[in-house]
Amino acid sequence: MSATSSKAMMTRTGVIRPSRSNADMQPLIVIGHPGDRRTEGIRQARERLGLPPVIILPYAGLLQGRPLAELLAEQQPAMADAAGRGSVPPLLRLDSPGGSFESERALIALGAPDAPDTSDTLYPGFERQQHSSLPPGTGQRGLGSLPPNAEQRRLGSLPHSAERRQPGPLPLSVKAALRLQDLPGVLHHPSQWFRGYCRLLGRLKREAAEAWPGAEWLNDPAEIIAMTDKRETQRTLAAAGVSVPRPLGGTQPPVDYATLREKMAAERMHRVFIKLACGSAASGVIAYQVNPSTGAELAITTVGVESFITRPPIYYNSGKLRRYTDRKTIETIINWLYRHGAYAERWVPKASHGGRSFDIRQLVVFGKACHAVARCSTTPITNLHLRSQRMTPAEAGLSEEMLEQVRETARQALAAFPGSAIAGMDVLVSGNPQRTYIADVNPFGDLLYDVEYHGYGTYEWEMKMLADRAQPSPPSTSFIKDGSS
């Protein structure tokens, strides 16, 4: 593919000159952290492509309670006025809220039971809770009109209830949350953070609909929530017929260490991955195995724990993988994860190359599988920040036929979220026989360094695709208009 098109021309300075219709493009509003690698990547990509500048609205201001329209009017008065009249409906993009302790603390406060003026309408399972006593996030989506495939029939339905509930963690009040200190790596209160995030996105979705009729989201906030909660993610994928690792427990998932061990023994599933439901970047992930003959246990995880005599333990991301064989410590960590919401699935043996197992991060943009990187490691957890080796899929030994299967599985996964245009898929390739599974769907999975597709970086490709779609074409869109479903 050429780096230019008939509607854009490369100048001597290497900047792609915009076509005349760029002046009529939807303004792009990004909600993120100004100046971080993500927002800067988007800003630079649009500058390089000769597109109108991106408008960046900070999480910090929104978490202070300031409305979207007010922040926009502060930056772009003319556009805010035009958008308010409905003449220029913007396109909104949510980026990752991570990387700022101040935002993390504010989200935990927003998730507090005494937080004022909040709504849980986007919290997974909220509607089901209005009609049943099931715990949040434990309902099951219907299968719609899609006929179940063999994998779905084997799985039955993914976890949506439990034999008993483990008491959740004690909530923090707003005041207590705002007193939290920035301690590197400490996992302060993941489940309350997630509830606060759901509340924030619900508010932003509502404000956008009120301020800008016709506004569109690049990724629907409700689907970003479903991608962030791994339980909802796997339910959605399985309902769409996408291959996922088999969940432990079926419709009766474990709720703590004891039930985890019971179900592993009953299902003869001696190796599992346990994941913090709202975790990211390997936070709260455990590769756990039990020797069926001796009962010996091994847990490989980034989670560290510091125990005290007179106060509760502190859990933190250690920044490197730790190996635990002591049952008491393993039980403590697993019970903590389940108190905040966890998900356990079969440990799929990964394909390997040169003595290293690998998986594939495959980016999908507007239904097209593009940038991909193989993450190779001698450990079962392959995230690149844990010093895994990065390769191209071809360097990892994947044939073109197998790579196309990876792409197709990733495309199917994004299609399960019809209101979203961009996501990074973690695709497992099993060793023998080679099959593909979706391990995770990351709505912010496009921060990939030094990976190109047809000469474009990830953000350049996304912005080019946006510009291409802005050209006149038959009525069709993958965007979600605010207030629609």
Short mmCIF file of C-alpha atoms in Angstrom, two decimals:
data_model
loop_
_atom_site.label_atom_id
_atom_site.label_comp_id
_atom_site.label_asym_id
_atom_site.label_seq_id
_atom_site.Cartn_x
_atom_site.Cartn_y
_atom_site.Cartn_z
CA MET A 1 0.00 0.00 0.00
CA SER A 2 1.29 3.43 -0.88
CA ALA A 3 1.98 5.90 1.93
CA THR A 4 -0.16 8.42 0.06
CA SER A 5 -3.47 8.35 -1.74
CA SER A 6 -5.19 10.29 -4.50
CA LYS A 7 -6.79 12.46 -1.81
CA ALA A 8 -3.60 13.32 0.06
CA MET A 9 -0.17 14.34 -1.23
CA MET A 10 3.29 13.98 0.34
CA THR A 11 5.25 17.22 0.59
CA ARG A 12 9.02 17.57 0.53
CA THR A 13 9.09 17.81 4.30
CA GLY A 14 7.43 14.42 4.67
CA VAL A 15 4.08 15.83 5.83
CA ILE A 16 1.02 14.44 4.11
CA ARG A 17 -0.95 17.40 2.79
CA PRO A 18 -4.65 17.11 3.68
CA SER A 19 -7.35 16.95 1.07
CA ARG A 20 -9.83 19.80 0.93
CA SER A 21 -12.47 17.72 2.70
CA ASN A 22 -10.33 17.59 5.85
CA ALA A 23 -11.76 20.96 6.75
CA ASP A 24 -15.13 19.27 7.05
CA MET A 25 -13.94 16.34 9.15
CA GLN A 26 -15.46 15.70 12.55
CA PRO A 27 -13.38 17.30 15.29
CA LEU A 28 -11.56 14.58 17.23
CA ILE A 29 -11.76 14.90 21.01
CA VAL A 30 -9.51 12.61 23.03
CA ILE A 31 -10.10 12.12 26.74
CA GLY A 32 -6.76 11.23 28.28
CA HIS A 33 -3.67 12.57 30.00
CA PRO A 34 -2.19 15.49 28.02
CA GLY A 35 1.45 14.97 27.17
CA ASP A 36 1.62 11.23 27.87
CA ARG A 37 2.78 8.72 25.26
CA ARG A 38 -0.73 8.00 24.04
CA THR A 39 -2.07 11.50 23.55
CA GLU A 40 1.28 12.67 22.17
CA GLY A 41 1.27 9.75 19.75
CA ILE A 42 -2.14 10.80 18.44
CA ARG A 43 -1.17 14.48 18.27
CA GLN A 44 2.02 13.73 16.34
CA ALA A 45 0.25 11.31 14.00
CA ARG A 46 -2.35 13.89 13.02
CA GLU A 47 0.33 16.51 12.52
CA ARG A 48 2.31 14.14 10.32
CA LEU A 49 -0.77 13.34 8.24
CA GLY A 50 -1.76 16.99 7.89
CA LEU A 51 -5.04 16.50 9.74
CA PRO A 52 -6.75 19.04 12.00
CA PRO A 53 -5.26 19.08 15.51
CA VAL A 54 -6.69 16.78 18.12
CA ILE A 55 -8.47 18.32 21.11
CA ILE A 56 -7.32 16.69 24.36
CA LEU A 57 -9.57 16.93 27.39
CA PRO A 58 -7.81 15.88 30.62
CA TYR A 59 -9.06 13.20 32.97
CA ALA A 60 -7.89 15.46 35.80
CA GLY A 61 -10.46 18.13 34.99
CA LEU A 62 -13.26 15.62 34.47
CA LEU A 63 -12.49 13.94 37.78
CA GLN A 64 -12.81 17.31 39.46
CA GLY A 65 -16.42 17.24 38.31
CA ARG A 66 -16.06 19.67 35.41
CA PRO A 67 -18.41 18.89 32.49
CA LEU A 68 -17.13 17.85 29.06
CA ALA A 69 -18.67 20.89 27.38
CA GLU A 70 -17.07 23.28 29.88
CA LEU A 71 -13.59 21.84 29.29
CA LEU A 72 -14.10 22.00 25.54
CA ALA A 73 -15.31 25.61 25.69
CA GLU A 74 -12.18 26.49 27.63
CA GLN A 75 -9.94 25.08 24.88
CA GLN A 76 -11.99 25.62 21.73
CA PRO A 77 -14.74 28.25 22.26
CA ALA A 78 -15.69 28.42 18.58
CA MET A 79 -15.99 24.67 18.22
CA ALA A 80 -17.91 24.32 21.47
CA ASP A 81 -20.40 26.91 20.23
CA ALA A 82 -20.79 25.19 16.86
CA ALA A 83 -21.09 21.76 18.47
CA GLY A 84 -23.71 23.11 20.85
CA ARG A 85 -25.79 24.18 17.83
CA GLY A 86 -25.45 20.68 16.40
CA SER A 87 -23.54 21.80 13.29
CA VAL A 88 -20.25 20.07 14.12
CA PRO A 89 -20.88 16.81 16.02
CA PRO A 90 -17.51 15.65 17.38
CA LEU A 91 -15.95 12.21 17.42
CA LEU A 92 -14.86 11.24 20.94
CA ARG A 93 -12.10 8.84 21.86
CA LEU A 94 -11.48 7.55 25.37
CA ASP A 95 -7.87 6.73 26.13
CA SER A 96 -6.38 4.92 29.10
CA PRO A 97 -6.83 6.52 32.53
CA GLY A 98 -3.69 4.73 33.76
CA GLY A 99 -0.33 6.28 34.47
CA SER A 100 -1.50 8.92 36.94
CA PHE A 101 -1.84 8.26 40.66
CA GLU A 102 -3.98 11.38 41.05
CA SER A 103 -6.50 9.94 38.59
CA GLU A 104 -6.36 6.53 40.24
CA ARG A 105 -7.09 8.08 43.63
CA ALA A 106 -9.92 10.20 42.24
CA LEU A 107 -11.51 7.15 40.59
CA ILE A 108 -11.34 5.19 43.85
CA ALA A 109 -13.05 8.12 45.56
CA LEU A 110 -15.67 8.25 42.81
CA GLY A 111 -16.35 4.55 43.42
CA ALA A 112 -16.97 5.10 47.13
CA PRO A 113 -20.42 4.26 48.54
CA ASP A 114 -20.79 7.86 49.78
CA ALA A 115 -19.72 9.51 46.51
CA PRO A 116 -22.39 12.11 45.60
CA ASP A 117 -24.37 12.33 42.36
CA THR A 118 -23.29 9.01 40.90
CA SER A 119 -24.96 6.41 38.70
CA ASP A 120 -24.03 2.74 38.26
CA THR A 121 -25.90 2.23 35.00
CA LEU A 122 -22.71 1.15 33.16
CA TYR A 123 -21.51 -1.11 35.96
CA PRO A 124 -21.57 -4.74 34.69
CA GLY A 125 -24.67 -6.51 35.94
CA PHE A 126 -26.43 -3.30 37.03
CA GLU A 127 -29.63 -4.04 35.11
CA ARG A 128 -29.67 -7.64 36.29
CA GLN A 129 -29.33 -6.45 39.89
CA GLN A 130 -32.58 -4.54 39.51
CA HIS A 131 -34.39 -7.86 39.04
CA SER A 132 -32.32 -10.40 40.96
CA SER A 133 -30.01 -10.83 43.93
CA LEU A 134 -27.02 -11.93 41.84
CA PRO A 135 -23.76 -10.10 42.62
CA PRO A 136 -22.47 -7.35 40.30
CA GLY A 137 -20.78 -8.53 37.14
CA THR A 138 -22.03 -12.12 37.44
CA GLY A 139 -24.86 -12.12 34.92
CA GLN A 140 -24.79 -13.75 31.48
CA ARG A 141 -25.56 -12.16 28.16
CA GLY A 142 -27.98 -13.92 25.86
CA LEU A 143 -26.62 -15.72 22.81
CA GLY A 144 -28.81 -13.68 20.47
CA SER A 145 -29.51 -15.23 17.10
CA LEU A 146 -26.09 -16.82 16.70
CA PRO A 147 -26.27 -20.63 16.75
CA PRO A 148 -23.92 -22.18 19.29
CA ASN A 149 -20.84 -23.80 17.82
CA ALA A 150 -19.19 -26.91 19.19
CA GLU A 151 -17.04 -24.89 21.54
CA GLN A 152 -20.05 -23.07 22.98
CA ARG A 153 -21.93 -26.33 23.47
CA ARG A 154 -18.93 -27.74 25.29
CA LEU A 155 -18.60 -24.66 27.47
CA GLY A 156 -22.29 -24.41 28.17
CA SER A 157 -22.52 -20.87 29.48
CA LEU A 158 -19.74 -18.84 30.97
CA PRO A 159 -19.70 -18.00 34.69
CA HIS A 160 -22.70 -16.05 35.85
CA SER A 161 -23.41 -17.32 39.33
CA ALA A 162 -21.62 -18.83 42.27
CA GLU A 163 -22.32 -21.37 44.96
CA ARG A 164 -21.49 -18.81 47.58
CA ARG A 165 -20.05 -15.34 47.67
CA GLN A 166 -16.88 -14.40 49.43
CA PRO A 167 -17.31 -11.15 51.34
CA GLY A 168 -16.01 -8.26 49.27
CA PRO A 169 -13.28 -5.89 50.42
CA LEU A 170 -14.23 -3.15 52.84
CA PRO A 171 -15.08 -0.02 50.83
CA LEU A 172 -13.23 3.22 51.34
CA SER A 173 -15.17 6.39 51.98
CA VAL A 174 -14.53 9.40 49.76
CA LYS A 175 -12.50 10.99 52.54
CA ALA A 176 -10.42 7.86 53.11
CA ALA A 177 -9.82 7.41 49.38
CA LEU A 178 -8.57 10.95 48.97
CA ARG A 179 -6.06 10.34 51.78
CA LEU A 180 -4.38 7.49 49.88
CA GLN A 181 -0.67 8.02 49.35
CA ASP A 182 1.27 7.40 46.14
CA LEU A 183 3.13 4.22 47.04
CA PRO A 184 4.82 2.76 43.94
CA GLY A 185 3.08 -0.37 42.70
CA VAL A 186 0.56 -0.66 45.54
CA LEU A 187 -2.84 -2.02 44.50
CA HIS A 188 -5.00 0.21 46.66
CA HIS A 189 -8.56 -0.90 45.88
CA PRO A 190 -9.03 -2.35 42.36
CA SER A 191 -12.74 -3.12 42.61
CA GLN A 192 -13.64 0.34 43.91
CA TRP A 193 -11.43 1.91 41.22
CA PHE A 194 -13.41 -0.04 38.62
CA ARG A 195 -16.75 1.09 39.98
CA GLY A 196 -15.51 4.68 39.89
CA TYR A 197 -14.37 4.21 36.29
CA CYS A 198 -17.79 2.87 35.33
CA ARG A 199 -19.43 5.87 36.98
CA LEU A 200 -17.15 8.31 35.17
CA LEU A 201 -17.76 6.76 31.76
CA GLY A 202 -21.49 6.70 32.40
CA ARG A 203 -21.39 10.41 33.18
CA LEU A 204 -19.31 11.21 30.08
CA LYS A 205 -21.65 9.26 27.83
CA ARG A 206 -24.61 11.15 29.24
CA GLU A 207 -22.93 14.57 29.01
CA ALA A 208 -21.85 14.01 25.41
CA ALA A 209 -25.40 13.11 24.41
CA GLU A 210 -26.73 16.25 26.09
CA ALA A 211 -24.05 18.65 24.81
CA TRP A 212 -23.58 17.39 21.25
CA PRO A 213 -26.53 15.69 19.56
CA GLY A 214 -25.08 13.42 16.91
CA ALA A 215 -21.75 13.00 18.70
CA GLU A 216 -20.04 9.67 18.07
CA TRP A 217 -17.66 7.52 20.09
CA LEU A 218 -14.73 5.74 18.49
CA ASN A 219 -15.22 3.04 21.14
CA ASP A 220 -18.54 2.96 22.97
CA PRO A 221 -17.96 3.64 26.70
CA ALA A 222 -20.21 0.72 27.64
CA GLU A 223 -18.10 -1.62 25.53
CA ILE A 224 -14.88 -0.24 27.00
CA ILE A 225 -16.29 -1.26 30.38
CA ALA A 226 -17.10 -4.74 29.04
CA MET A 227 -13.55 -5.06 27.68
CA THR A 228 -12.08 -3.89 30.99
CA ASP A 229 -13.98 -6.52 33.02
CA LYS A 230 -12.45 -9.82 31.90
CA ARG A 231 -15.54 -11.75 32.98
CA GLU A 232 -17.75 -9.66 30.72
CA THR A 233 -15.17 -9.86 27.93
CA GLN A 234 -15.12 -13.65 27.87
CA ARG A 235 -18.90 -13.87 28.14
CA THR A 236 -19.29 -11.53 25.17
CA LEU A 237 -16.74 -13.40 23.07
CA ALA A 238 -18.19 -16.84 23.82
CA ALA A 239 -21.69 -15.61 23.01
CA ALA A 240 -20.38 -14.47 19.61
CA GLY A 241 -18.77 -17.84 18.94
CA VAL A 242 -15.17 -16.61 19.39
CA SER A 243 -12.77 -19.20 20.80
CA VAL A 244 -11.70 -18.50 24.40
CA PRO A 245 -9.91 -20.68 26.96
CA ARG A 246 -12.39 -22.81 28.90
CA PRO A 247 -13.49 -21.10 32.13
CA LEU A 248 -13.06 -23.01 35.36
CA GLY A 249 -16.35 -23.92 36.98
CA GLY A 250 -18.70 -23.23 34.07
CA THR A 251 -21.85 -21.66 35.49
CA GLN A 252 -20.54 -22.12 39.05
CA PRO A 253 -17.15 -20.37 39.07
CA PRO A 254 -14.87 -20.43 42.11
CA VAL A 255 -15.21 -17.63 44.61
CA ASP A 256 -12.07 -18.18 46.71
CA TYR A 257 -9.01 -20.39 47.08
CA ALA A 258 -10.95 -23.32 48.57
CA THR A 259 -13.54 -23.50 45.77
CA LEU A 260 -10.80 -22.94 43.20
CA ARG A 261 -8.98 -26.05 44.42
CA GLU A 262 -12.23 -28.04 44.57
CA LYS A 263 -13.16 -27.18 40.99
CA MET A 264 -9.66 -27.75 39.65
CA ALA A 265 -9.72 -31.25 41.16
CA ALA A 266 -13.27 -31.99 39.98
CA GLU A 267 -12.54 -30.89 36.40
CA ARG A 268 -8.98 -32.29 36.37
CA MET A 269 -7.80 -28.87 35.32
CA HIS A 270 -4.46 -28.81 37.12
CA ARG A 271 -3.12 -25.63 35.48
CA VAL A 272 -5.09 -22.39 35.30
CA PHE A 273 -4.66 -18.69 34.79
CA ILE A 274 -6.31 -16.57 37.47
CA LYS A 275 -6.92 -12.95 36.51
CA LEU A 276 -8.02 -9.88 38.42
CA ALA A 277 -11.21 -9.00 36.56
CA CYS A 278 -10.34 -5.33 36.06
CA GLY A 279 -6.55 -5.73 35.88
CA SER A 280 -4.29 -4.74 33.00
CA ALA A 281 -0.62 -5.11 32.03
CA ALA A 282 -0.41 -8.45 33.93
CA SER A 283 -1.60 -6.78 37.13
CA GLY A 284 -3.24 -9.44 39.30
CA VAL A 285 -2.49 -12.34 36.93
CA ILE A 286 -1.39 -15.69 38.36
CA ALA A 287 -0.21 -18.73 36.39
CA TYR A 288 -1.16 -21.40 38.92
CA GLN A 289 -0.63 -25.14 38.91
CA VAL A 290 -1.10 -28.04 41.28
CA ASN A 291 0.68 -31.38 41.03
CA PRO A 292 -2.21 -33.89 41.04
CA SER A 293 -0.05 -36.56 42.66
CA THR A 294 1.73 -34.62 45.40
CA GLY A 295 -0.48 -31.57 45.82
CA ALA A 296 2.56 -29.31 45.41
CA GLU A 297 1.58 -25.82 44.27
CA LEU A 298 3.31 -23.20 42.15
CA ALA A 299 2.06 -19.67 41.51
CA ILE A 300 3.89 -17.36 39.11
CA THR A 301 2.68 -13.77 39.33
CA THR A 302 3.62 -10.11 39.47
CA VAL A 303 1.70 -9.73 42.75
CA GLY A 304 3.80 -9.13 45.82
CA VAL A 305 2.45 -9.16 49.36
CA GLU A 306 3.76 -7.53 52.49
CA SER A 307 2.23 -8.93 55.68
CA PHE A 308 1.94 -7.25 59.06
CA ILE A 309 0.96 -8.40 62.54
CA THR A 310 -1.41 -5.57 63.46
CA ARG A 311 -2.87 -4.50 60.11
CA PRO A 312 -3.99 -6.04 56.80
CA PRO A 313 -1.44 -7.08 54.16
CA ILE A 314 -0.41 -4.73 51.37
CA TYR A 315 -0.60 -6.10 47.82
CA TYR A 316 1.46 -4.56 45.07
CA ASN A 317 2.79 -5.02 41.55
CA SER A 318 6.39 -6.05 42.01
CA GLY A 319 7.42 -5.16 38.45
CA LYS A 320 8.84 -8.64 37.96
CA LEU A 321 7.57 -12.19 38.16
CA ARG A 322 7.60 -13.94 41.52
CA ARG A 323 7.34 -17.66 42.25
CA TYR A 324 5.38 -18.85 45.28
CA THR A 325 5.24 -22.42 46.55
CA ASP A 326 4.02 -21.71 50.07
CA ARG A 327 0.33 -22.60 50.34
CA LYS A 328 -0.50 -19.93 52.91
CA THR A 329 0.89 -17.13 50.76
CA ILE A 330 -0.77 -18.47 47.62
CA GLU A 331 -4.09 -18.78 49.41
CA THR A 332 -3.81 -15.23 50.77
CA ILE A 333 -3.15 -13.74 47.32
CA ILE A 334 -5.87 -15.75 45.56
CA ASN A 335 -8.47 -14.89 48.20
CA TRP A 336 -7.57 -11.21 47.86
CA LEU A 337 -8.03 -11.37 44.08
CA TYR A 338 -11.43 -13.02 44.43
CA ARG A 339 -12.58 -10.40 46.92
CA HIS A 340 -11.98 -7.79 44.22
CA GLY A 341 -13.36 -9.98 41.43
CA ALA A 342 -11.39 -12.63 39.59
CA TYR A 343 -11.71 -15.02 36.70
CA ALA A 344 -10.03 -18.42 36.23
CA GLU A 345 -9.55 -20.22 32.92
CA ARG A 346 -7.70 -23.19 31.51
CA TRP A 347 -3.98 -22.64 31.02
CA VAL A 348 -3.62 -23.07 27.25
CA PRO A 349 -0.12 -24.37 26.40
CA LYS A 350 1.34 -21.74 24.08
CA ALA A 351 3.27 -22.32 20.89
CA SER A 352 7.01 -21.85 21.32
CA HIS A 353 10.03 -20.72 19.33
CA GLY A 354 13.65 -21.07 20.35
CA GLY A 355 12.71 -22.36 23.79
CA ARG A 356 10.36 -19.43 24.46
CA SER A 357 6.57 -19.56 24.48
CA PHE A 358 4.73 -16.69 22.84
CA ASP A 359 1.41 -15.05 22.18
CA ILE A 360 0.43 -12.35 19.69
CA ARG A 361 -0.78 -8.81 20.34
CA GLN A 362 -2.88 -8.13 17.25
CA LEU A 363 -4.32 -4.68 16.67
CA VAL A 364 -7.65 -4.41 14.83
CA VAL A 365 -8.79 -1.06 13.40
CA PHE A 366 -12.19 -0.68 11.73
CA GLY A 367 -12.42 -4.43 11.23
CA LYS A 368 -8.96 -4.73 9.68
CA ALA A 369 -6.19 -6.66 11.45
CA CYS A 370 -3.04 -4.57 11.09
CA HIS A 371 -0.07 -4.20 13.48
CA ALA A 372 1.06 -7.33 15.29
CA VAL A 373 3.88 -8.29 17.63
CA ALA A 374 4.88 -11.64 19.11
CA ARG A 375 5.66 -11.54 22.84
CA CYS A 376 8.13 -14.31 23.67
CA SER A 377 9.16 -15.44 27.15
CA THR A 378 10.62 -18.34 29.08
CA THR A 379 7.81 -17.72 31.60
CA PRO A 380 4.05 -18.26 31.14
CA ILE A 381 3.33 -14.50 31.39
CA THR A 382 4.54 -12.73 28.26
CA ASN A 383 3.84 -9.00 28.74
CA LEU A 384 6.64 -6.97 27.17
CA HIS A 385 7.28 -4.80 30.23
CA LEU A 386 8.28 -8.01 32.07
CA ARG A 387 11.36 -8.27 29.83
CA SER A 388 9.78 -10.57 27.32
CA GLN A 389 11.40 -10.61 23.90
CA ARG A 390 9.53 -8.94 21.06
CA MET A 391 9.50 -10.45 17.57
CA THR A 392 7.46 -10.24 14.44
CA PRO A 393 5.02 -13.15 14.15
CA ALA A 394 7.11 -14.49 11.25
CA GLU A 395 10.28 -14.37 13.37
CA ALA A 396 8.41 -16.38 16.01
CA GLY A 397 7.87 -19.10 13.44
CA LEU A 398 4.23 -18.52 12.54
CA SER A 399 3.34 -19.57 9.02
CA GLU A 400 1.33 -17.18 6.87
CA GLU A 401 -1.62 -19.57 7.13
CA MET A 402 -1.45 -19.53 10.94
CA LEU A 403 -0.95 -15.76 11.00
CA GLU A 404 -4.10 -15.35 8.93
CA GLN A 405 -5.93 -17.46 11.51
CA VAL A 406 -4.63 -15.11 14.22
CA ARG A 407 -5.90 -12.13 12.23
CA GLU A 408 -9.30 -13.72 11.61
CA THR A 409 -9.74 -14.61 15.29
CA ALA A 410 -8.85 -11.03 16.24
CA ARG A 411 -11.28 -9.62 13.69
CA GLN A 412 -14.06 -11.83 15.04
CA ALA A 413 -13.27 -10.66 18.57
CA LEU A 414 -13.64 -6.97 17.69
CA ALA A 415 -16.84 -7.76 15.79
CA ALA A 416 -18.29 -9.04 19.08
CA PHE A 417 -18.15 -5.39 20.21
CA PRO A 418 -20.07 -3.69 17.37
CA GLY A 419 -19.85 -0.24 18.94
CA SER A 420 -16.04 -0.21 18.95
CA ALA A 421 -13.58 0.51 16.15
CA ILE A 422 -10.18 -0.15 17.76
CA ALA A 423 -8.79 -2.74 20.17
CA GLY A 424 -5.66 -4.79 20.78
CA MET A 425 -6.27 -8.54 21.00
CA ASP A 426 -4.07 -10.92 22.94
CA VAL A 427 -4.22 -14.05 20.81
CA LEU A 428 -3.02 -17.38 22.13
CA VAL A 429 -1.69 -19.92 19.64
CA SER A 430 -1.80 -23.37 21.20
CA GLY A 431 1.18 -25.59 20.65
CA ASN A 432 -0.19 -28.87 19.29
CA PRO A 433 -2.49 -28.82 17.46
CA GLN A 434 -2.21 -25.15 16.58
CA ARG A 435 -5.44 -23.31 17.41
CA THR A 436 -6.14 -19.69 18.28
CA TYR A 437 -7.91 -18.30 21.33
CA ILE A 438 -8.58 -14.77 22.55
CA ALA A 439 -7.06 -14.30 26.00
CA ASP A 440 -7.84 -10.61 26.39
CA VAL A 441 -9.36 -7.62 24.58
CA ASN A 442 -7.64 -4.34 25.37
CA PRO A 443 -9.50 -1.15 24.38
CA PHE A 444 -6.21 0.73 24.82
CA GLY A 445 -4.00 -1.93 23.24
CA ASP A 446 -2.58 0.24 20.46
CA LEU A 447 0.48 1.58 22.28
CA LEU A 448 2.96 -0.53 20.32
CA TYR A 449 6.47 0.80 19.82
CA ASP A 450 8.43 0.39 16.58
CA VAL A 451 5.73 -1.69 14.91
CA GLU A 452 4.61 -0.61 11.46
CA TYR A 453 1.94 -1.65 9.02
CA HIS A 454 2.45 -0.53 5.42
CA GLY A 455 4.88 2.07 6.74
CA TYR A 456 2.57 3.53 9.37
CA GLY A 457 2.83 3.39 13.16
CA THR A 458 -0.27 2.45 15.11
CA TYR A 459 -1.60 5.96 15.70
CA GLU A 460 -0.74 7.08 12.17
CA TRP A 461 -2.65 4.12 10.76
CA GLU A 462 -5.67 4.81 12.97
CA MET A 463 -5.75 8.49 12.00
CA LYS A 464 -5.29 7.63 8.32
CA MET A 465 -8.21 5.21 8.50
CA LEU A 466 -10.31 7.93 10.13
CA ALA A 467 -9.38 10.39 7.38
CA ASP A 468 -10.13 7.84 4.67
CA ARG A 469 -13.54 7.15 6.16
CA ALA A 470 -14.28 10.88 6.21
CA GLN A 471 -14.27 10.91 2.40
CA PRO A 472 -17.68 10.74 0.71
CA SER A 473 -18.98 7.18 0.56
CA PRO A 474 -22.29 5.30 0.72
CA PRO A 475 -24.08 5.72 4.07
CA SER A 476 -22.38 3.36 6.49
CA THR A 477 -20.60 3.75 9.80
CA SER A 478 -19.08 1.62 12.52
CA PHE A 479 -19.23 4.45 15.01
CA ILE A 480 -21.73 4.45 17.84
CA LYS A 481 -23.83 7.58 17.99
CA ASP A 482 -24.21 8.79 21.51
CA GLY A 483 -27.46 7.69 23.04
CA SER A 484 -27.97 4.79 20.59
CA SER A 485 -27.33 1.10 21.04
#
